[in-house]
Each structure stands twice: as C-alpha cells, then as structure tokens.
Amino acid sequence: MKSLWDDKAAAACNNALELRAYTSRLLGQSDDLVLHGGGNTSVKDAAENIFGEREEILYVKGSGHDLKTIGTDGFAPTRLEKLQRLAELDSLGDIDMMRELKTSQIDPKAPAPSVEAILHAIIPFKYVDHTHTDAVVTITNTQGGEARLKEIYGDDVLVLPYVMPGFILAKQVYEATKDLDWSRYRGIVLLHHGVFTFHDDARVSYENMIDLVNQADEHIRKNATYTVADDALAGLGALDFARLRKQVSEERGGPMVGRFRRLGVAALDNAADSARRGPVTPDHVLHTKRVPMLMTGDAEADVAAFAAEYRGYFDEFTDGELICLDTAPRWGVLPGKGVATFGINGKRLRVCSDIIDHTSKAIQWGEQLGGWQALPAKDIFELEYWELEQAKLKNQAAAGGLEGRVAVVTGAASGIGRATVELLVEQGACVAGIDIDSSVSDVSNSPLYVGVQADLTDSGQVESALSTAVLHFGGIDILVSNAGSFPASSFLADTTDEAWSAALGLNLDSHFKVLRAAIPYLKEGIDPAVVFNASKNTLAPGPGVGTYSVAKAALTQLARVATLELAPDGIRVNVLHPDAVFDTGIWTAEVLQARADKYGLTVDEYKRRNLLATEISSLDVARAVLRLADDSFACSTGMQLTIDGGNERTV
Ligand code: ZN
C-alpha cells in the first residue's frame, strides 16, 4: 500500500480542517483500510467563539459520513475540554454519552459526532487517524496474534485488548495511557477492532497508518496466500439459489435480495468450521450477523437450522428486555461450492457482499497464520444489540416501494426499457437489464443494477442471462418483457420471408423464450408480476407495419395464455399498449419529419395526434410498468392498458 499524499493537493488546503478532510479521503480510497463508513478521523484546532475568545475544538468525523467522500462539513465541531473531562468520569451510559456529545457541539447544524469522539479527544495530538484495516485486524484474529504483533512492531505500538467501542473504549485508553510517554508510540492496535495513529503533522499521522498496515501486510504475505474467486468451486444452480433466497425472505418476513459467488473461503477444507467462527470485527455483525448459515443444498432445512441457532444465541445472551432481531441469515457458506450473501435491499446487499469479500480473505489468511479465531459470541452479541449501532440502521430511510425485489427488464439499453430500469432502481428494486447492445452495462452505475448482454432470440443466451441475473440478485420477481424494434415500413405484398421471420423473431419469439426461461424463477418469486410491452397496433393496426402489428397481436395472445397458466402460482401477467413514444432511439428527427409530412402535420402536431393532444414519453410507460409491478394492481391480471393519449380507434 502506497502513501497517496500529494504535496500540491495538500498545499491547496487552507486550514487544518481542510487538510484533515483531505487525508481522511486518502484513507477512504482503500477498502482494505476502511469499508462502507468504517473508521474515523479528527483534528484539534482553535476557533473563535461569539465572545471573541479562542476555544479548543475537536473536529471529529460525523456519524453517517464516509471517509471516501468526506468534506469539511462531514466533521462535527465539539468543545475539546468538555470531551476530555468526560473521559475522567468513572462510567457514562450510552444515552448520557450521546446527550453530552450533542451538547458539546458548537454548531447545531453539524452532524452528530462519532461515538469515538471522547477517545479522539484524549489522544494528545492534533491529528488522529483510525481504520479497521484488514491486515492488522486479521493478525489480531489468529491464535498467537498478539505475539505476531510484537514480532512485527516491537515496542512501537501499544496493543490493547478488545472492549466495546464508545465510552468503555475511551476509558480503557485513558487509563492505559495516563502515565504514558506517547512519543514512544507510532500507534495503538485494538485487538479485533482496528488501528489508531496520531501526530501533530497530518501527513505523518496518515503515513504512520500506511506504514503500520504495510508492515502487517508484508508479514502476512510472507506466511499466507488467498484466492478471491475460485473457479474450481462447483457453484450453485440459479434455480436452487432462487429457492434459497425465497426461504431466507420468508424467514425474515419481508423480501430480501441475494448474491451467490465462488469466494475462496468456500474452498477451504474446513470451510464449514473456519467460516463460522465469527466476523473480522464486531461492527460487521450489523450487516453479516455473527456467523453464516451452513448450506447443505436443502434450502428449507438450512434456513430453519440457522434460525434455530440464531434464536439460541439470542436467548443465551439477552438480558430479557431486548427484542430479538429477525432470524434470517445474511450470508451462507456452501463448502466446495461458494458463498451466498443477502440484504434487505440492494444497498445492504452490496455492503454485506463487500464485507464478506474481505472476510473471505481474512479467514484464508487466518487459517495459515495459526488459525482463524474471532471474538467470543458474547462480545459480538453486545455490539449487535448495542442501541447506538442499531440506531445507525434505523436512520437509513427506505428507498422505495420495491425494496428487496428483483426485476428483469429486456431491451434495457434504450428507450422505454432504459426509462423503466431507471424508475425501478429509483424505487429500490434490484434490476438486471438485458440487451443485445453492449451499452446495457452503462445504463446505471447504481449497485442496484447489473447489465447483461444477450441476444434474446437465442434460447441459450436467454437462459444464461437470466441465470446471471438470479445469481447476482437472488431471483426474478418482476419480468418486464420489453425488447422490440420497429421495422421499416413495408406492405405485405412487398414483405420478404426474411423480413417477416426477423421481425417476428424479436417482437414475438424472443418474448416467448424469455417468459419460458423465467417461469421457474417467477414461481419462486415474491409477489411475482410479468409486464409485456405490446403496442397500440394490437388493437388498431396500421397499413405498412404488418410484421409489427402481427407480432404484437400474437404477443398479446401469448400474455393472455400466460395469464391463465400462471395464475395458479400467483403470477400476475399484464400488457401495456403504448403508442407514439417518440423519445426513443428509433425516432430520429428525420424519421419524425417524414412521418409528419406524410400526414400533412407539423412534428409537434404529429406527436400529439391523440384525444388528449398530449406527448407521450418513455417515462409515462415506465410509470405504468411500476404500478403493474408494485401492489397497486395486486388483484389484477390479464389486463391490457393503453398509454396512447387516447385513440378513437381503441376506446
Ligand atoms: Zn473503530
């Protein structure tokens, strides 16, 4: 790991706080140092108060801010002296501590200070950096880890046993360092937790962190290896995974999304044991629970066994007043095959999956460094049920009505498909977009989206694309069968066999192939719904678009049969008939002008040639898809809905 310090960027910082934000972002660049909001930093600086007096202020990372992107407004300015005095108290409850932290702030608009604020306050240096670095924490999670730390750092680093974060940790450091010559130390290692470095110079504090991490990293690399993804692992069939995800969702009592990957930890001979000893650091427990579900291939039995085990763990450590969290697993290990991760929505799935990537590496390392050894279950439980940690999750607002559900949208690279992807993602759904155009990968950079390139007229490619989607998000709840193209105008008399077959191949056959391949997944889906994008031409065909009208009419009939066949499985099937959606790729200015000329209209008049005289956009169609996919029409199947501004031929 290299220092990312840049003299020019540092010189551009106008004050200590700007420099603090800058080196915090340098730490945030590496997910081997901090992951998804982990870690925290601070700077001490004087500021003038309203009376014109100088006051010592601790600017400490505000909770909810991420070191990767933090700016000066991400720090909470607090009165240093008050925080230092708090450390002298014998004890301080969580509620009291949070109140005191809040009332020590000098700006009510600033974010709430990190729960580690008191600890930052008592470290007698201007800059304090704290990370949960993989390399160091992994070593602390091994048998003989403390001796290894001594071998690596000698006496340069103060090593402290694990205690709960917050006041207890601040108090531990306060007591341990009361009579200490701080200048002897380059940092503090908290076992099973992380590393602190500190200095009056921002660069030295940051680079001490990099150096300590590099020393640990070098030691590990000399003694251990790891694989990220292991292709020798057998993997899991997509349908089996969809079933498992359904079971996990039922156990939680709400939809969850999931991911299955061939992570290296599953290749360990003793994966069933080593992967289930506990997390890398206790704060991961919020996203991963203490241990993974052991998978055997029997979804129902595996989830039930995990739930019973979790309930037992809760009963063992509860004080009788706590309320048990849901008993669904957040990850699972299938020895020899791979690893599953789960989340209540796409964002949480990503966080969990990222953490498990690092966990997979750490466990492989740990097993070669004397044996992976996590904290006792009691410590993990205390953090899992610590109200200050749970509060962090409660503050995360729900993204929308489709959270935890998975949609597949075909023809996603442009037009209606693209607008549908964007709207469903905005509503919290995880969406796999499929298109023959490779730009389908770039439709959205949200973690809730994955693009898959496939030719939908090829059954093999369809099946493989759906399988990719299911392993990436856990299943298919919503199928938006949208792909299509508008062929060049041609009267029947002039239509060649090839043009006929090609037009029906995409506008009709591909929808059948997608539906057929999706049905097994939809049967395992949560509130499953299918939306076909047909056309006004179904109801009101036009001359010169025979292949298109015939394909769309047959597609509508396909949907009607599907409605009948899939209703017993609770799968709703509805059809949209849009018309004159001109904000798509096929309608260039020239084509529009030509069509308008044909009818003797201006382009604007041509666009609004409907009863409401309104212009119809891709977003209007996407909105209808959303309503057919969410619970707005929970009791409706077999519907055909026009989105055409009203057409006298179809009313
Ligand atoms: Zn920490």
XYZ file of C-alpha atoms and ligand atoms in Angstrom:
652
model
C 0.000 0.000 0.000
C 1.461 3.334 -1.078
C 1.043 6.721 0.524
C -1.291 8.755 -1.665
C -0.063 12.045 -0.176
C 0.240 14.708 -2.843
C 2.120 17.920 -1.980
C 0.112 20.023 -4.389
C -3.277 18.817 -3.152
C -2.157 19.250 0.449
C -0.863 22.762 -0.222
C -4.253 23.687 -1.649
C -5.824 23.082 1.771
C -6.452 26.413 3.513
C -6.637 25.230 7.096
C -6.187 22.269 9.414
C -9.761 21.042 8.884
C -9.409 21.030 5.097
C -6.164 19.112 5.445
C -7.946 16.718 7.813
C -10.694 16.107 5.261
C -8.061 15.598 2.559
C -6.062 12.887 4.358
C -9.311 11.290 5.537
C -10.281 10.850 1.905
C -6.859 9.333 1.228
C -7.634 6.674 3.855
C -11.092 6.257 2.354
C -9.611 5.403 -1.056
C -8.650 1.934 0.111
C -11.292 -0.551 1.140
C -8.537 -2.592 2.772
C -8.379 0.241 5.325
C -11.996 1.281 5.779
C -15.187 -0.158 4.361
C -18.588 1.474 3.985
C -18.453 4.171 6.619
C -15.978 2.396 8.903
C -13.089 4.186 10.583
C -12.963 7.741 11.811
C -10.591 10.706 11.981
C -10.255 14.016 13.779
C -8.283 17.223 14.098
C -7.908 19.595 17.032
C -7.841 23.293 16.233
C -8.658 26.560 17.952
C -11.666 28.618 16.860
C -13.001 31.993 17.952
C -16.364 31.960 19.721
C -19.061 34.671 19.741
C -17.283 36.488 22.601
C -14.085 36.739 20.600
C -12.378 34.130 22.774
C -10.225 31.313 21.452
C -11.594 27.856 22.166
C -10.016 24.449 21.503
C -12.268 22.486 19.167
C -12.207 18.810 18.214
C -13.464 18.274 14.688
C -14.362 14.594 14.643
C -15.970 12.587 11.867
C -19.736 12.922 11.949
C -21.721 9.746 12.062
C -23.207 8.769 8.715
C -20.276 10.221 6.767
C -17.907 8.061 4.740
C -14.148 8.684 4.709
C -14.118 8.016 0.964
C -16.054 11.191 0.218
C -15.924 13.260 3.415
C -15.628 17.046 3.188
C -15.159 19.629 5.936
C -18.924 19.591 6.544
C -18.682 15.906 7.466
C -16.901 16.758 10.722
C -18.648 17.613 13.965
C -17.029 20.526 15.827
C -17.106 19.819 19.573
C -15.591 21.506 22.624
C -12.394 19.605 23.302
C -12.107 20.336 27.017
C -15.557 19.017 27.781
C -14.892 15.776 25.923
C -11.602 15.342 27.756
C -13.366 15.797 31.091
C -15.935 13.148 30.163
C -13.116 10.593 29.982
C -12.416 11.248 33.673
C -15.868 10.004 34.717
C -15.971 6.513 36.197
C -18.834 5.494 33.978
C -21.150 7.028 31.427
C -24.210 5.351 29.935
C -24.879 5.425 26.205
C -27.826 7.793 26.417
C -25.907 10.144 28.714
C -22.879 9.990 26.454
C -24.847 10.792 23.304
C -26.528 13.713 25.092
C -23.195 15.074 26.306
C -21.643 14.695 22.862
C -24.548 16.552 21.347
C -24.430 19.385 23.854
C -20.686 19.769 23.410
C -21.169 20.710 19.770
C -20.701 24.331 18.734
C -22.863 24.119 15.613
C -26.354 22.623 15.849
C -26.366 22.086 12.088
C -23.265 19.864 12.148
C -23.667 16.083 12.040
C -23.704 14.065 15.281
C -20.144 13.269 16.413
C -18.782 9.734 16.078
C -19.270 7.539 19.149
C -15.448 7.505 19.346
C -15.300 11.299 19.897
C -14.115 11.032 23.527
C -11.293 8.719 22.507
C -10.155 11.147 19.812
C -10.268 13.943 22.389
C -7.890 12.265 24.844
C -5.205 11.412 22.297
C -2.846 14.381 22.780
C -2.032 15.075 19.138
C -3.545 17.390 16.549
C -4.380 14.669 14.022
C -5.831 11.247 14.865
C -6.479 8.562 12.232
C -8.435 5.375 12.896
C -9.042 2.463 10.499
C -10.250 -1.128 10.635
C -7.506 -2.333 8.305
C -7.788 -5.946 7.126
C -4.131 -6.800 7.568
C -3.756 -5.775 11.206
C -7.196 -6.921 12.325
C -6.675 -10.306 10.676
C -3.491 -10.856 12.656
C -5.328 -9.986 15.858
C -7.920 -12.634 14.927
C -5.448 -15.509 14.954
C -4.098 -17.817 17.587
C -0.881 -16.243 18.809
C -1.845 -12.977 17.154
C -0.505 -10.793 19.951
C 2.917 -12.430 19.732
C 2.934 -11.810 15.987
C 2.145 -8.136 16.554
C 5.113 -7.932 18.902
C 7.293 -9.602 16.285
C 6.117 -7.116 13.642
C 6.075 -3.862 15.615
C 8.369 -4.452 18.571
C 7.534 -1.841 21.219
C 6.480 0.834 18.728
C 2.810 0.115 19.088
C 0.548 -0.020 22.129
C -1.633 -3.127 21.979
C -4.923 -3.119 23.909
C -7.440 -5.942 24.360
C -10.898 -5.693 22.820
C -13.565 -3.733 24.655
C -16.862 -2.254 23.469
C -16.499 0.949 21.434
C -17.795 4.226 22.836
C -17.154 5.330 26.412
C -15.764 1.981 27.555
C -13.071 2.070 24.889
C -12.266 5.725 25.570
C -11.952 4.916 29.273
C -9.705 1.930 28.559
C -7.319 4.073 26.507
C -7.494 6.883 29.086
C -6.456 4.545 31.903
C -3.796 2.769 29.838
C -2.134 5.980 28.722
C -2.381 8.154 31.859
C 1.276 7.801 32.704
C 2.462 7.030 29.213
C 5.089 8.718 27.123
C 3.035 8.989 23.931
C 6.042 9.963 21.852
C 7.333 6.383 22.144
C 4.435 5.034 20.077
C 3.607 5.112 16.410
C 0.113 3.861 17.019
C -2.366 1.838 19.040
C -3.699 -1.545 17.954
C -7.077 -2.509 19.390
C -7.401 -6.277 19.154
C -10.267 -7.465 16.922
C -11.068 -3.852 16.092
C -8.501 -1.628 14.382
C -5.585 0.794 14.493
C -5.086 4.379 15.686
C -2.251 6.622 14.543
C -1.666 10.219 15.632
C 0.679 13.149 15.132
C 0.723 16.929 15.068
C 1.526 16.687 11.370
C -1.335 15.434 9.181
C 0.998 13.702 6.771
C 2.942 11.851 9.463
C -0.250 10.606 11.123
C -1.584 9.381 7.766
C 1.704 7.829 6.668
C 2.203 6.132 10.030
C -1.074 4.371 9.321
C 0.151 3.293 5.884
C 3.465 2.104 7.360
C 1.837 0.066 10.142
C -0.502 -1.533 7.628
C 2.354 -2.302 5.246
C 4.374 -3.987 7.984
C 1.421 -6.221 8.839
C 0.749 -6.838 5.163
C 4.349 -7.879 4.498
C 4.246 -10.302 7.391
C 1.054 -11.868 6.072
C 2.287 -12.142 2.514
C 5.390 -13.962 3.692
C 3.263 -16.507 5.520
C -0.074 -16.783 3.741
C -1.954 -16.530 0.459
C -5.582 -16.253 -0.545
C -7.805 -16.529 -3.596
C -10.564 -14.026 -4.295
C -12.829 -16.118 -6.526
C -12.014 -19.758 -7.021
C -13.182 -21.178 -10.344
C -12.510 -24.689 -9.077
C -15.559 -24.272 -6.829
C -18.663 -26.004 -8.163
C -21.042 -23.059 -7.782
C -24.799 -23.343 -7.340
C -27.633 -23.620 -9.863
C -29.594 -20.380 -10.262
C -32.935 -22.025 -9.521
C -31.604 -23.547 -6.297
C -30.372 -20.130 -5.323
C -33.751 -18.532 -6.121
C -35.398 -21.098 -3.823
C -32.930 -20.356 -1.063
C -33.474 -16.612 -1.381
C -37.228 -17.171 -1.118
C -36.749 -19.199 2.073
C -34.477 -16.547 3.541
C -37.065 -13.855 2.698
C -39.814 -15.869 4.352
C -37.684 -16.313 7.454
C -37.141 -12.571 7.631
C -40.806 -11.804 6.948
C -40.042 -9.491 4.022
C -38.287 -9.622 0.677
C -34.515 -9.919 0.582
C -32.116 -9.855 -2.306
C -29.147 -12.213 -2.561
C -25.942 -12.977 -4.418
C -24.032 -16.195 -4.962
C -20.309 -16.243 -5.738
C -17.431 -18.712 -5.744
C -15.475 -16.996 -2.981
C -12.194 -18.535 -1.867
C -13.254 -19.221 1.713
C -15.659 -21.938 0.483
C -12.685 -23.836 -0.950
C -11.064 -24.347 2.464
C -11.126 -27.997 3.531
C -12.630 -26.962 6.847
C -14.872 -24.184 5.434
C -17.902 -25.397 7.409
C -15.940 -24.760 10.586
C -13.500 -21.932 9.842
C -16.084 -19.706 8.116
C -18.363 -19.970 11.143
C -16.060 -18.812 13.932
C -17.123 -15.176 13.792
C -16.645 -11.850 11.990
C -13.459 -9.909 11.266
C -14.535 -7.075 13.548
C -17.676 -6.876 15.676
C -19.162 -3.942 13.802
C -19.573 -6.168 10.740
C -22.220 -8.062 12.690
C -24.842 -5.466 11.779
C -24.533 -6.432 8.140
C -23.498 -10.087 8.302
C -24.800 -11.428 11.631
C -22.265 -13.291 13.747
C -21.891 -16.415 11.636
C -23.043 -17.548 8.183
C -25.706 -20.139 7.541
C -24.151 -23.514 6.816
C -25.585 -24.589 3.472
C -26.089 -28.208 2.531
C -28.270 -27.724 -0.551
C -31.584 -28.176 1.296
C -32.861 -24.605 1.412
C -35.687 -25.153 3.864
C -33.640 -27.178 6.348
C -30.625 -24.856 6.114
C -32.623 -21.703 6.807
C -34.533 -23.372 9.643
C -31.296 -24.593 11.237
C -29.798 -21.117 11.037
C -32.900 -19.538 12.540
C -32.890 -22.003 15.441
C -29.188 -21.386 16.032
C -29.702 -17.608 15.966
C -32.610 -17.845 18.382
C -30.434 -19.919 20.720
C -27.672 -17.302 20.580
C -30.185 -14.565 21.368
C -31.682 -16.495 24.275
C -28.227 -17.157 25.699
C -27.148 -13.534 25.852
C -30.315 -11.428 26.112
C -30.967 -9.516 29.312
C -34.640 -10.380 28.998
C -35.601 -6.952 27.735
C -34.077 -6.933 24.279
C -36.209 -7.747 21.272
C -34.813 -10.448 19.018
C -33.881 -9.209 15.543
C -35.090 -11.204 12.561
C -33.644 -14.706 12.404
C -32.775 -14.775 8.696
C -29.122 -15.271 7.717
C -27.134 -12.518 5.980
C -24.634 -14.862 4.424
C -24.142 -18.561 3.901
C -21.292 -20.871 3.040
C -21.734 -23.931 0.841
C -18.450 -25.819 1.259
C -16.789 -26.668 -2.031
C -19.313 -24.591 -3.973
C -19.399 -20.972 -2.916
C -20.839 -18.246 -0.743
C -24.253 -16.553 -0.617
C -24.876 -13.050 0.702
C -28.214 -11.403 1.476
C -29.576 -7.938 2.225
C -32.945 -6.325 2.849
C -32.288 -4.174 -0.223
C -29.683 -3.737 -2.931
C -27.625 -1.258 -0.958
C -27.366 -3.512 2.074
C -26.632 -6.489 -0.171
C -23.694 -4.605 -1.602
C -22.362 -3.682 1.833
C -22.734 -7.266 3.041
C -21.113 -8.681 -0.105
C -18.162 -6.295 0.173
C -17.658 -7.182 3.835
C -17.783 -10.894 3.022
C -15.138 -10.414 0.301
C -12.822 -9.109 2.994
C -13.945 -11.762 5.462
C -13.201 -14.493 2.919
C -9.675 -13.157 2.529
C -9.136 -12.696 6.270
C -10.260 -16.234 7.128
C -7.989 -17.754 4.471
C -5.087 -15.729 5.847
C -6.009 -16.513 9.427
C -6.080 -20.240 8.826
C -2.485 -20.097 7.603
C -1.380 -17.829 10.451
C -2.046 -20.184 13.312
C -5.810 -20.472 12.899
C -8.705 -18.026 12.484
C -10.095 -17.011 15.837
C -12.832 -14.405 16.267
C -14.091 -12.749 19.442
C -16.317 -14.760 21.797
C -20.006 -14.753 20.851
C -20.891 -12.628 23.886
C -18.823 -9.678 22.650
C -20.355 -9.921 19.212
C -23.835 -10.043 20.730
C -23.200 -6.934 22.816
C -22.270 -4.981 19.743
C -25.076 -6.428 17.612
C -27.646 -5.337 20.194
C -25.909 -2.086 21.178
C -28.510 0.604 20.743
C -26.010 3.055 19.255
C -25.242 0.584 16.449
C -28.868 -0.303 15.843
C -29.678 3.413 15.682
C -27.353 3.745 12.671
C -29.516 1.316 10.725
C -32.777 2.945 11.739
C -31.572 6.228 10.290
C -31.358 4.707 6.823
C -34.568 5.651 5.054
C -36.312 3.087 2.859
C -35.507 3.676 -0.800
C -38.973 2.967 -2.172
C -41.819 0.549 -2.601
C -39.840 -2.105 -4.468
C -37.064 -2.619 -1.888
C -35.890 -6.199 -1.732
C -37.496 -7.157 -5.023
C -35.740 -8.130 -8.237
C -36.738 -7.109 -11.751
C -35.500 -8.226 -15.158
C -36.015 -5.728 -17.957
C -35.335 -6.721 -21.557
C -34.378 -4.166 -24.163
C -32.866 -2.160 -21.328
C -30.204 -0.250 -23.245
C -32.509 2.460 -24.590
C -35.978 3.981 -24.763
C -38.760 2.508 -22.643
C -36.503 -0.242 -21.275
C -33.945 2.235 -20.062
C -36.557 4.544 -18.520
C -38.061 1.502 -16.778
C -34.684 0.475 -15.341
C -34.106 3.968 -14.003
C -37.533 4.199 -12.386
C -37.437 0.725 -10.816
C -33.951 1.351 -9.410
C -35.166 4.677 -8.016
C -37.966 2.726 -6.308
C -35.437 0.436 -4.617
C -35.700 -2.660 -6.820
C -32.607 -4.561 -7.904
C -32.713 -4.631 -11.681
C -30.967 -6.765 -14.286
C -31.149 -5.158 -17.717
C -30.709 -7.399 -20.740
C -29.997 -6.153 -24.238
C -28.061 -7.167 -27.328
C -26.370 -3.759 -27.196
C -23.247 -3.838 -25.000
C -24.082 -0.341 -23.690
C -26.626 -2.132 -21.471
C -23.825 -2.284 -18.880
C -23.753 1.511 -18.660
C -27.466 2.179 -18.167
C -26.985 2.811 -14.438
C -23.989 2.822 -12.116
C -26.166 2.077 -9.100
C -25.250 -1.050 -7.084
C -28.914 -1.946 -7.641
C -28.278 -2.521 -11.341
C -26.472 -5.068 -13.466
C -26.400 -5.100 -17.258
C -26.226 -8.362 -19.171
C -25.548 -8.524 -22.896
C -27.519 -11.231 -24.716
C -29.299 -11.955 -27.973
C -32.872 -12.554 -26.852
C -33.732 -14.547 -29.959
C -31.249 -17.231 -28.830
C -32.729 -19.534 -26.172
C -29.313 -20.485 -24.785
C -28.304 -16.865 -24.339
C -31.649 -16.062 -22.721
C -31.239 -18.848 -20.179
C -27.698 -17.866 -19.354
C -28.634 -14.174 -18.999
C -31.451 -14.995 -16.560
C -29.176 -17.291 -14.585
C -26.593 -14.489 -14.318
C -29.313 -12.123 -13.090
C -30.547 -14.598 -10.469
C -27.074 -15.353 -9.086
C -26.429 -11.592 -8.923
C -29.659 -10.510 -7.195
C -31.327 -13.671 -5.921
C -34.337 -14.302 -8.149
C -36.885 -12.814 -10.536
C -39.987 -11.168 -9.067
C -40.775 -8.799 -11.900
C -40.287 -9.559 -15.573
C -40.622 -6.613 -17.941
C -40.613 -8.180 -21.382
C -39.996 -5.112 -23.436
C -37.399 -5.739 -26.151
C -38.539 -4.966 -29.653
C -37.860 -2.986 -32.759
C -39.964 -1.109 -35.239
C -39.189 -2.452 -38.708
C -39.016 -0.326 -41.835
C -42.430 0.292 -43.359
C -43.405 -2.415 -45.836
C -46.713 -3.559 -47.302
C -47.463 -7.265 -47.040
C -47.105 -7.646 -50.787
C -43.515 -6.448 -50.528
C -42.502 -8.247 -47.316
C -39.839 -10.907 -47.814
C -39.713 -14.180 -45.889
C -36.541 -12.968 -44.216
C -38.052 -9.652 -43.097
C -41.146 -11.474 -41.787
C -39.103 -14.012 -39.803
C -36.681 -11.429 -38.454
C -39.454 -9.135 -37.233
C -41.372 -11.952 -35.555
C -38.149 -13.398 -34.135
C -37.528 -10.342 -31.999
C -41.014 -8.919 -31.485
C -42.703 -12.222 -30.696
C -40.449 -15.309 -30.371
C -37.968 -13.655 -28.004
C -40.783 -12.767 -25.572
C -41.841 -16.398 -25.527
C -38.255 -17.550 -24.928
C -37.744 -15.048 -22.119
C -41.048 -15.939 -20.466
C -40.436 -19.697 -20.755
C -36.996 -19.360 -19.183
C -38.274 -17.015 -16.461
C -41.292 -19.066 -15.338
C -39.363 -21.383 -12.962
C -37.836 -18.322 -11.251
C -41.127 -16.402 -11.174
C -42.685 -19.369 -9.378
C -40.055 -18.820 -6.658
C -40.545 -15.051 -6.842
C -42.003 -12.648 -4.303
C -45.324 -11.112 -5.446
C -44.356 -12.089 -8.987
C -45.555 -9.964 -11.882
C -44.982 -10.014 -15.630
C -45.465 -6.951 -17.796
C -45.426 -7.313 -21.569
C -44.811 -4.277 -23.684
C -47.097 -4.776 -26.691
C -48.454 -1.893 -28.745
C -51.495 0.112 -29.699
C -51.088 -1.643 -33.050
C -52.530 -4.754 -31.416
C -55.889 -3.002 -31.146
C -55.576 -0.628 -34.085
C -53.204 -1.916 -36.729
C -51.893 0.294 -39.479
C -51.023 -0.351 -43.109
C -47.345 -0.889 -43.869
C -46.455 -2.254 -40.397
C -47.783 -5.775 -40.862
C -44.987 -7.733 -39.259
C -45.011 -5.423 -36.240
C -48.799 -5.488 -35.787
C -48.987 -9.257 -36.202
C -46.152 -9.848 -33.745
C -47.684 -7.525 -31.129
C -51.132 -9.091 -31.524
C -49.650 -12.548 -31.070
C -47.613 -11.271 -28.125
C -50.846 -10.078 -26.510
C -52.348 -13.521 -27.064
C -49.216 -15.071 -25.566
C -49.762 -12.887 -22.494
C -53.409 -13.942 -22.235
C -52.493 -17.615 -22.270
C -49.713 -16.952 -19.766
C -52.261 -15.187 -17.544
C -54.345 -18.356 -17.439
C -51.427 -20.718 -16.975
C -49.552 -18.722 -14.315
C -52.436 -17.517 -12.135
C -52.405 -20.712 -10.012
C -48.838 -19.758 -8.984
C -49.909 -16.247 -8.073
C -48.057 -14.736 -11.032
C -49.840 -11.712 -12.471
C -49.496 -11.016 -16.198
C -50.489 -7.688 -17.683
C -50.000 -5.985 -21.009
C -49.175 -2.406 -21.931
C -50.168 -0.881 -25.237
C -48.115 2.272 -25.674
C -48.306 4.389 -28.772
C -46.311 7.240 -30.242
C -43.474 7.190 -27.727
C -41.059 9.340 -29.653
C -38.188 9.842 -27.185
C -36.585 6.542 -28.192
C -33.591 5.799 -30.411
C -35.593 4.810 -33.482
C -37.340 8.163 -33.808
C -34.671 10.446 -35.225
C -35.603 14.000 -36.227
C -35.597 12.950 -39.885
C -37.929 9.991 -39.366
C -40.288 12.164 -37.335
C -40.320 14.846 -40.013
C -41.022 12.266 -42.728
C -43.948 10.798 -40.772
C -45.360 14.246 -40.003
C -45.076 15.234 -43.678
C -46.938 12.071 -44.653
C -49.946 13.215 -42.618
C -49.563 16.869 -43.569
C -48.820 17.838 -39.941
C -46.039 19.642 -38.120
C -43.803 17.408 -35.996
C -45.437 18.775 -32.850
C -48.935 18.118 -34.178
C -47.863 14.664 -35.252
C -46.505 13.859 -31.789
C -49.784 14.915 -30.150
C -52.111 13.110 -32.565
C -54.327 11.668 -29.804
C -57.518 12.522 -27.909
C -55.712 14.285 -25.071
C -53.385 16.040 -27.548
C -50.528 15.100 -25.263
C -46.960 13.981 -25.852
C -46.157 10.501 -24.512
C -42.708 9.747 -23.123
C -40.801 6.599 -22.178
C -41.202 7.676 -18.578
C -45.008 7.563 -18.916
C -44.718 3.927 -19.954
C -42.193 3.199 -17.186
C -44.623 4.648 -14.625
C -47.277 2.216 -15.794
C -44.782 -0.659 -15.537
C -44.041 0.389 -11.965
C -47.706 0.320 -10.991
C -48.218 -3.097 -12.567
C -45.147 -4.373 -10.720
C -45.864 -2.968 -7.268
C -49.017 -3.711 -5.274
C -51.194 -1.026 -6.917
C -52.896 -3.687 -9.032
C -52.366 -6.647 -6.723
C -55.761 -8.078 -7.709
C -55.474 -7.568 -11.454
C -54.158 -9.978 -14.024
C -54.820 -10.283 -17.729
C -55.268 -6.512 -18.100
C -54.452 -4.552 -21.206
C -53.635 -0.928 -20.542
C -53.265 1.710 -23.241
C -50.735 4.521 -22.911
C -51.505 6.440 -26.030
C -53.160 9.690 -25.001
C -56.496 8.181 -26.023
C -57.210 6.880 -29.505
C -60.664 6.950 -31.056
C -59.989 3.605 -32.721
C -59.343 1.869 -29.396
C -61.764 3.442 -26.901
Zn -13.403 1.590 15.049
